């Protein structure tokens, strides 16, 4: 029971990190808001890879990875609905600048899809296995 409560608490922390991680560009001086480096699928893929490598037969690491990826998916999906596609709503590519609206939408859709797929896979890995 204590292990389950601990896992749920950690999942809440992972979820919170996943919600906030894409906006880390606001705190990092050399990145612009909606940077391609923070609004991308690589964090979800890295999380999934590490969760499965560190797993050691427990459901806790895939659960934490799934919680983080679900939150990333929610954040990135919400970014698909700005009031208008201009200025800070556009994805910023380092050394290129703001990507046009169509490219920004495509980038966010791709990132959301990868994050959602990773979350589903990690969630599936949390399920008890039938012998």
mmCIF file of C-alpha atoms in Angstrom:
data_model
loop_
_atom_site.group_PDB
_atom_site.id
_atom_site.type_symbol
_atom_site.label_atom_id
_atom_site.label_comp_id
_atom_site.label_asym_id
_atom_site.label_seq_id
_atom_site.Cartn_x
_atom_site.Cartn_y
_atom_site.Cartn_z
ATOM 1 C CA UNK A 1 0.000 0.000 0.000
ATOM 2 C CA UNK A 2 2.789 2.418 0.898
ATOM 3 C CA UNK A 3 4.587 1.598 -2.352
ATOM 4 C CA UNK A 4 1.412 2.431 -4.302
ATOM 5 C CA UNK A 5 0.944 5.775 -2.505
ATOM 6 C CA UNK A 6 4.588 6.622 -3.136
ATOM 7 C CA UNK A 7 4.189 5.748 -6.829
ATOM 8 C CA UNK A 8 1.057 7.909 -7.139
ATOM 9 C CA UNK A 9 2.826 10.829 -5.443
ATOM 10 C CA UNK A 10 5.802 10.496 -7.779
ATOM 11 C CA UNK A 11 3.434 10.273 -10.762
ATOM 12 C CA UNK A 12 1.894 13.577 -9.654
ATOM 13 C CA UNK A 13 5.340 15.164 -9.563
ATOM 14 C CA UNK A 14 6.184 13.713 -12.992
ATOM 15 C CA UNK A 15 2.870 15.031 -14.357
ATOM 16 C CA UNK A 16 3.619 18.515 -13.023
ATOM 17 C CA UNK A 17 7.095 18.450 -14.564
ATOM 18 C CA UNK A 18 5.593 17.369 -17.882
ATOM 19 C CA UNK A 19 3.122 20.257 -17.837
ATOM 20 C CA UNK A 20 5.838 22.816 -17.099
ATOM 21 C CA UNK A 21 8.760 21.415 -19.124
ATOM 22 C CA UNK A 22 7.835 22.890 -22.531
ATOM 23 C CA UNK A 23 7.774 26.374 -21.031
ATOM 24 C CA UNK A 24 11.285 26.032 -19.632
ATOM 25 C CA UNK A 25 12.254 28.198 -22.595
ATOM 26 C CA UNK A 26 10.809 31.158 -20.673
ATOM 27 C CA UNK A 27 13.464 30.660 -17.964
ATOM 28 C CA UNK A 28 16.415 29.842 -20.238
ATOM 29 C CA UNK A 29 17.894 33.083 -21.499
ATOM 30 C CA UNK A 30 19.085 31.992 -24.937
ATOM 31 C CA UNK A 31 15.800 30.302 -25.945
ATOM 32 C CA UNK A 32 12.719 32.069 -27.263
ATOM 33 C CA UNK A 33 9.158 31.239 -26.208
ATOM 34 C CA UNK A 34 7.856 28.135 -27.962
ATOM 35 C CA UNK A 35 11.345 27.078 -28.865
ATOM 36 C CA UNK A 36 11.586 23.996 -31.046
ATOM 37 C CA UNK A 37 13.997 22.622 -28.438
ATOM 38 C CA UNK A 38 11.333 22.568 -25.705
ATOM 39 C CA UNK A 39 8.181 22.009 -27.774
ATOM 40 C CA UNK A 40 9.384 18.818 -29.395
ATOM 41 C CA UNK A 41 8.961 15.043 -29.126
ATOM 42 C CA UNK A 42 12.485 14.251 -27.918
ATOM 43 C CA UNK A 43 11.693 14.737 -24.238
ATOM 44 C CA UNK A 44 8.884 12.185 -24.488
ATOM 45 C CA UNK A 45 11.091 9.730 -26.375
ATOM 46 C CA UNK A 46 13.976 10.180 -23.930
ATOM 47 C CA UNK A 47 11.579 9.717 -21.015
ATOM 48 C CA UNK A 48 10.196 6.540 -22.556
ATOM 49 C CA UNK A 49 13.650 5.158 -23.267
ATOM 50 C CA UNK A 50 14.908 5.874 -19.751
ATOM 51 C CA UNK A 51 11.724 4.553 -18.119
ATOM 52 C CA UNK A 52 12.118 1.237 -19.918
ATOM 53 C CA UNK A 53 15.901 1.002 -19.352
ATOM 54 C CA UNK A 54 15.639 1.726 -15.614
ATOM 55 C CA UNK A 55 12.480 -0.382 -15.247
ATOM 56 C CA UNK A 56 13.962 -3.462 -13.463
ATOM 57 C CA UNK A 57 10.613 -5.303 -13.635
ATOM 58 C CA UNK A 58 8.621 -2.701 -11.701
ATOM 59 C CA UNK A 59 5.682 -0.659 -12.927
ATOM 60 C CA UNK A 60 6.916 2.535 -11.251
ATOM 61 C CA UNK A 61 9.293 3.851 -13.934
ATOM 62 C CA UNK A 62 6.849 3.286 -16.828
ATOM 63 C CA UNK A 63 4.148 4.920 -14.666
ATOM 64 C CA UNK A 64 6.311 7.991 -14.085
ATOM 65 C CA UNK A 65 7.219 8.153 -17.765
ATOM 66 C CA UNK A 66 3.568 7.798 -18.774
ATOM 67 C CA UNK A 67 2.518 10.567 -16.370
ATOM 68 C CA UNK A 68 5.178 12.908 -17.739
ATOM 69 C CA UNK A 69 4.270 12.091 -21.357
ATOM 70 C CA UNK A 70 0.528 12.564 -20.734
ATOM 71 C CA UNK A 71 1.259 16.012 -19.316
ATOM 72 C CA UNK A 72 3.526 16.844 -22.283
ATOM 73 C CA UNK A 73 0.732 15.761 -24.614
ATOM 74 C CA UNK A 74 -1.773 17.996 -22.823
ATOM 75 C CA UNK A 75 0.573 20.997 -22.900
ATOM 76 C CA UNK A 76 1.482 20.576 -26.564
ATOM 77 C CA UNK A 77 -2.136 19.976 -27.574
ATOM 78 C CA UNK A 78 -3.194 23.132 -25.740
ATOM 79 C CA UNK A 79 -0.522 25.067 -27.643
ATOM 80 C CA UNK A 80 -2.359 24.134 -30.856
ATOM 81 C CA UNK A 81 -5.127 26.590 -29.961
ATOM 82 C CA UNK A 82 -3.683 30.106 -29.689
ATOM 83 C CA UNK A 83 -5.956 33.091 -30.262
ATOM 84 C CA UNK A 84 -4.115 33.639 -33.564
ATOM 85 C CA UNK A 85 -1.072 32.140 -35.264
ATOM 86 C CA UNK A 86 1.391 34.991 -35.054
ATOM 87 C CA UNK A 87 4.272 36.147 -32.865
ATOM 88 C CA UNK A 88 4.861 33.956 -29.824
ATOM 89 C CA UNK A 89 2.309 31.372 -30.978
ATOM 90 C CA UNK A 90 4.752 30.279 -33.683
ATOM 91 C CA UNK A 91 7.488 27.740 -33.080
ATOM 92 C CA UNK A 92 10.950 29.309 -32.884
ATOM 93 C CA UNK A 93 13.781 27.374 -34.511
ATOM 94 C CA UNK A 94 17.207 28.345 -33.156
ATOM 95 C CA UNK A 95 19.372 30.020 -35.805
ATOM 96 C CA UNK A 96 16.335 30.273 -38.125
ATOM 97 C CA UNK A 97 13.639 32.239 -36.373
ATOM 98 C CA UNK A 98 9.872 31.847 -36.224
ATOM 99 C CA UNK A 99 8.390 29.087 -38.357
ATOM 100 C CA UNK A 100 5.308 30.051 -40.406
ATOM 101 C CA UNK A 101 1.884 29.052 -39.049
ATOM 102 C CA UNK A 102 1.524 25.875 -41.132
ATOM 103 C CA UNK A 103 4.957 24.640 -40.091
ATOM 104 C CA UNK A 104 4.282 25.479 -36.437
ATOM 105 C CA UNK A 105 1.003 23.561 -36.499
ATOM 106 C CA UNK A 106 2.699 20.598 -38.163
ATOM 107 C CA UNK A 107 5.517 20.681 -35.587
ATOM 108 C CA UNK A 108 3.087 20.762 -32.655
ATOM 109 C CA UNK A 109 0.858 18.037 -34.127
ATOM 110 C CA UNK A 110 3.881 15.790 -34.668
ATOM 111 C CA UNK A 111 5.201 16.475 -31.165
ATOM 112 C CA UNK A 112 1.777 15.893 -29.604
ATOM 113 C CA UNK A 113 1.370 12.625 -31.516
ATOM 114 C CA UNK A 114 4.760 11.290 -30.472
ATOM 115 C CA UNK A 115 4.165 12.279 -26.837
ATOM 116 C CA UNK A 116 0.714 10.657 -26.828
ATOM 117 C CA UNK A 117 2.019 7.467 -28.432
ATOM 118 C CA UNK A 118 4.850 7.252 -25.915
ATOM 119 C CA UNK A 119 2.393 7.820 -23.046
ATOM 120 C CA UNK A 120 0.118 5.040 -24.324
ATOM 121 C CA UNK A 121 3.018 2.624 -24.737
ATOM 122 C CA UNK A 122 4.376 3.328 -21.262
ATOM 123 C CA UNK A 123 0.868 3.033 -19.817
ATOM 124 C CA UNK A 124 0.530 -0.344 -21.505
ATOM 125 C CA UNK A 125 3.863 -1.397 -19.964
ATOM 126 C CA UNK A 126 2.415 -0.584 -16.505
ATOM 127 C CA UNK A 127 -0.328 -3.166 -16.873
ATOM 128 C CA UNK A 128 0.114 -6.530 -15.158
ATOM 129 C CA UNK A 129 1.347 -9.182 -17.549
ATOM 130 C CA UNK A 130 -0.569 -12.413 -18.029
ATOM 131 C CA UNK A 131 1.551 -15.570 -17.696
#
